[in-house]
Tab-separated table of C-alpha atoms in Angstrom:
chain	number	residue	atom	x	y	z
A	1	MET	CA	-127.539	-37.701	-1.926
A	2	PHE	CA	-124.048	-36.456	0.610
A	3	PHE	CA	-125.178	-38.471	3.820
A	4	GLY	CA	-124.761	-42.154	3.910
A	5	THR	CA	-123.473	-43.056	0.471
A	6	LYS	CA	-120.701	-45.107	-0.936
A	7	CYS	CA	-118.581	-42.385	-0.594
A	8	SER	CA	-118.592	-42.353	3.264
A	9	GLU	CA	-115.852	-43.961	4.970
A	10	ASN	CA	-116.345	-46.129	8.299
A	11	PRO	CA	-116.067	-43.947	11.527
A	12	ARG	CA	-112.684	-43.553	13.059
A	13	SER	CA	-111.811	-42.884	16.848
A	14	ASP	CA	-108.235	-41.687	16.058
A	15	ARG	CA	-107.495	-38.952	17.948
A	16	LYS	CA	-105.038	-37.603	15.265
A	17	PHE	CA	-105.577	-38.734	11.615
A	18	GLY	CA	-104.957	-36.937	8.309
A	19	LEU	CA	-107.082	-36.003	5.206
A	20	CYS	CA	-105.590	-36.779	1.912
A	21	ASP	CA	-106.238	-35.604	-1.801
A	22	PRO	CA	-104.241	-37.654	-4.358
A	23	THR	CA	-103.908	-35.889	-7.580
A	24	GLY	CA	-106.054	-36.564	-10.690
A	25	GLU	CA	-109.479	-38.093	-10.480
A	26	ALA	CA	-109.475	-39.967	-7.083
A	27	ARG	CA	-111.174	-38.821	-4.476
A	28	ALA	CA	-109.863	-38.016	-1.107
A	29	TYR	CA	-109.747	-40.317	1.906
A	30	SER	CA	-108.643	-40.305	5.444
A	31	ASP	CA	-105.296	-41.914	6.646
A	32	VAL	CA	-103.213	-42.407	9.919
A	33	ALA	CA	-100.289	-44.147	8.476
A	34	ASN	CA	-98.767	-41.846	5.359
A	35	LEU	CA	-97.986	-38.382	7.017
A	36	GLU	CA	-96.438	-37.299	4.111
A	37	HIS	CA	-99.867	-37.576	2.414
A	38	TRP	CA	-101.807	-35.641	4.521
A	39	ILE	CA	-103.058	-32.296	3.616
A	40	ALA	CA	-105.093	-31.653	6.726
A	41	THR	CA	-104.659	-32.878	10.353
A	42	VAL	CA	-107.689	-33.777	11.965
A	43	GLU	CA	-107.438	-33.578	16.338
A	44	ASN	CA	-109.691	-35.632	17.596
A	45	PRO	CA	-108.597	-35.076	21.296
A	46	ASP	CA	-111.924	-36.992	22.966
A	47	GLY	CA	-111.874	-39.973	20.449
A	48	LYS	CA	-114.921	-39.644	19.020
A	49	GLU	CA	-116.199	-41.615	16.187
A	50	VAL	CA	-115.985	-39.273	12.976
A	51	ARG	CA	-117.078	-40.113	9.656
A	52	PHE	CA	-114.948	-38.807	6.565
A	53	THR	CA	-117.532	-38.882	3.316
A	54	ALA	CA	-115.682	-37.884	-0.028
A	55	ILE	CA	-117.532	-35.331	-1.972
A	56	ASP	CA	-115.568	-34.633	-5.305
A	57	ASN	CA	-114.364	-37.216	-7.477
A	58	CYS	CA	-117.136	-39.335	-5.681
A	59	LEU	CA	-120.424	-37.871	-5.654
A	60	PRO	CA	-121.751	-37.376	-8.956
A	61	LEU	CA	-122.865	-33.635	-8.714
A	62	PHE	CA	-123.815	-32.267	-12.226
A	63	LYS	CA	-125.240	-28.861	-12.744
A	64	GLU	CA	-128.551	-28.506	-13.622
A	65	ASP	CA	-129.628	-29.552	-17.311
A	66	THR	CA	-125.790	-30.037	-18.229
A	67	LYS	CA	-123.260	-32.753	-18.442
A	68	ASP	CA	-120.662	-30.070	-16.322
A	69	MET	CA	-119.658	-31.592	-13.171
A	70	GLU	CA	-120.422	-28.808	-10.132
A	71	SER	CA	-117.115	-27.600	-8.689
A	72	SER	CA	-117.268	-28.715	-4.439
A	73	CYS	CA	-115.208	-28.978	-1.633
A	74	ASP	CA	-113.366	-32.629	-1.012
A	75	GLY	CA	-115.197	-34.071	1.511
A	76	MET	CA	-116.796	-33.803	4.986
A	77	LEU	CA	-116.492	-34.867	8.530
A	78	THR	CA	-119.416	-35.720	10.597
A	79	THR	CA	-119.737	-36.610	13.991
A	80	GLY	CA	-122.832	-36.366	16.430
A	81	ASN	CA	-124.674	-32.994	15.791
A	82	ARG	CA	-121.794	-31.246	14.128
A	83	LEU	CA	-120.838	-31.072	10.623
A	84	PHE	CA	-117.243	-29.476	8.508
A	85	LEU	CA	-116.851	-29.155	5.138
A	86	VAL	CA	-113.320	-29.644	3.874
A	87	GLU	CA	-111.356	-28.226	0.771
A	88	LEU	CA	-107.682	-29.478	0.709
A	89	LYS	CA	-104.930	-27.591	-1.025
A	90	ALA	CA	-101.444	-27.999	-1.902
A	91	ARG	CA	-100.687	-24.851	-3.357
A	92	LYS	CA	-97.882	-22.144	-2.630
A	93	ARG	CA	-99.139	-19.377	-5.146
A	94	GLY	CA	-102.220	-18.316	-6.779
A	95	ASP	CA	-105.274	-17.322	-5.398
A	96	TRP	CA	-106.094	-20.919	-3.700
A	97	ARG	CA	-108.269	-19.414	-0.718
A	98	SER	CA	-110.646	-17.524	-2.660
A	99	THR	CA	-111.244	-20.638	-4.928
A	100	GLY	CA	-111.107	-22.978	-2.061
A	101	ILE	CA	-113.666	-20.438	-0.373
A	102	GLU	CA	-116.117	-20.606	-3.642
A	103	GLN	CA	-115.655	-24.359	-3.721
A	104	LEU	CA	-117.192	-24.687	-0.201
A	105	GLU	CA	-119.686	-22.289	-1.219
A	106	ASN	CA	-120.946	-24.261	-3.688
A	107	THR	CA	-120.869	-27.394	-1.611
A	108	ILE	CA	-123.342	-25.713	0.887
A	109	GLY	CA	-125.691	-24.312	-1.626
A	110	LEU	CA	-125.569	-28.126	-2.959
A	111	LEU	CA	-125.990	-29.401	0.641
A	112	LYS	CA	-128.960	-27.023	0.599
A	113	LYS	CA	-130.580	-27.810	-2.072
A	114	HIS	CA	-130.435	-32.005	-2.292
A	115	ASP	CA	-130.191	-32.473	1.570
A	116	PRO	CA	-131.883	-29.549	3.500
A	117	ASN	CA	-133.503	-32.019	6.356
A	118	GLU	CA	-130.162	-33.969	7.007
A	119	LEU	CA	-128.386	-30.512	6.881
A	120	ALA	CA	-130.412	-28.974	9.749
A	121	LYS	CA	-129.485	-31.781	12.103
A	122	TYR	CA	-125.876	-30.688	12.897
A	123	ALA	CA	-125.976	-27.612	15.579
A	124	VAL	CA	-122.319	-27.063	14.568
A	125	LYS	CA	-121.575	-26.415	11.065
A	126	LYS	CA	-117.753	-25.393	9.995
A	127	ALA	CA	-115.958	-25.018	6.487
A	128	TYR	CA	-112.330	-25.169	6.119
A	129	VAL	CA	-110.005	-24.454	3.136
A	130	CYS	CA	-106.689	-26.243	4.030
A	131	ASN	CA	-103.423	-26.001	2.838
A	132	LYS	CA	-100.638	-28.299	3.945
A	133	LEU	CA	-98.394	-25.712	1.887
A	134	LYS	CA	-99.250	-22.794	4.081
A	135	PRO	CA	-100.155	-24.850	7.443
A	136	ARG	CA	-100.007	-21.652	9.361
A	137	PHE	CA	-102.205	-18.699	8.475
A	138	ALA	CA	-102.842	-15.068	10.151
A	139	SER	CA	-106.583	-15.311	11.236
A	140	ILE	CA	-109.064	-14.580	8.640
A	141	GLU	CA	-110.404	-10.968	8.924
A	142	ASN	CA	-113.525	-11.244	10.925
A	143	GLU	CA	-116.037	-9.253	8.059
A	144	ARG	CA	-115.006	-11.922	5.832
A	145	ASN	CA	-116.184	-14.932	8.739
A	146	SER	CA	-118.945	-13.143	9.760
A	147	ARG	CA	-120.703	-12.445	6.309
A	148	PHE	CA	-119.966	-16.362	5.060
A	149	PHE	CA	-121.912	-17.262	8.584
A	150	GLN	CA	-124.311	-14.888	7.856
A	151	THR	CA	-125.032	-16.095	4.272
A	152	HIS	CA	-123.968	-19.766	4.851
A	153	GLY	CA	-124.875	-20.613	8.319
A	154	PHE	CA	-121.136	-21.899	8.435
A	155	ARG	CA	-118.125	-20.821	10.402
A	156	LEU	CA	-115.222	-20.352	8.251
A	157	ASP	CA	-111.482	-21.347	8.991
A	158	ILE	CA	-108.483	-21.349	6.850
A	159	HIS	CA	-106.448	-23.606	8.706
A	160	ALA	CA	-104.457	-26.809	8.320
A	161	THR	CA	-106.040	-28.555	11.517
A	162	VAL	CA	-109.520	-29.399	12.007
A	163	THR	CA	-110.175	-29.835	15.416
A	164	ILE	CA	-113.171	-32.229	16.147
């Protein structure tokens, strides 16, 4: 359901590119040209082939037995045995961190439910909440990070740069 869909872009090997999330119902995408649209920066120092797959506003994820859409993160990056879930925010105020973490948790649950075999192929799994209006964050507290990893099997990071 999540992997190899129409929502997956062609792999890119740029050493630096951005992730964008236009307002409205448009899906997130990767970009190299329009820095002002970037919400997160992806650093790819080794030039690995990285694939971005949009999730929110692209994959039809409905709550069971309803026509209500699931809350999901904006997308994921995959390369080799590494998987990075990414929630993109552009807010100065409000509890954007908690909201982003909830969207990541829900997406992880959906991945485990719909694509457990594909998910198991990834040895490194990280989840990012990225906010271009708050690019520098204090380190996330160790207890929350540890609990997130123990519960979901993903390392959690709140940072505007995703390092491959």
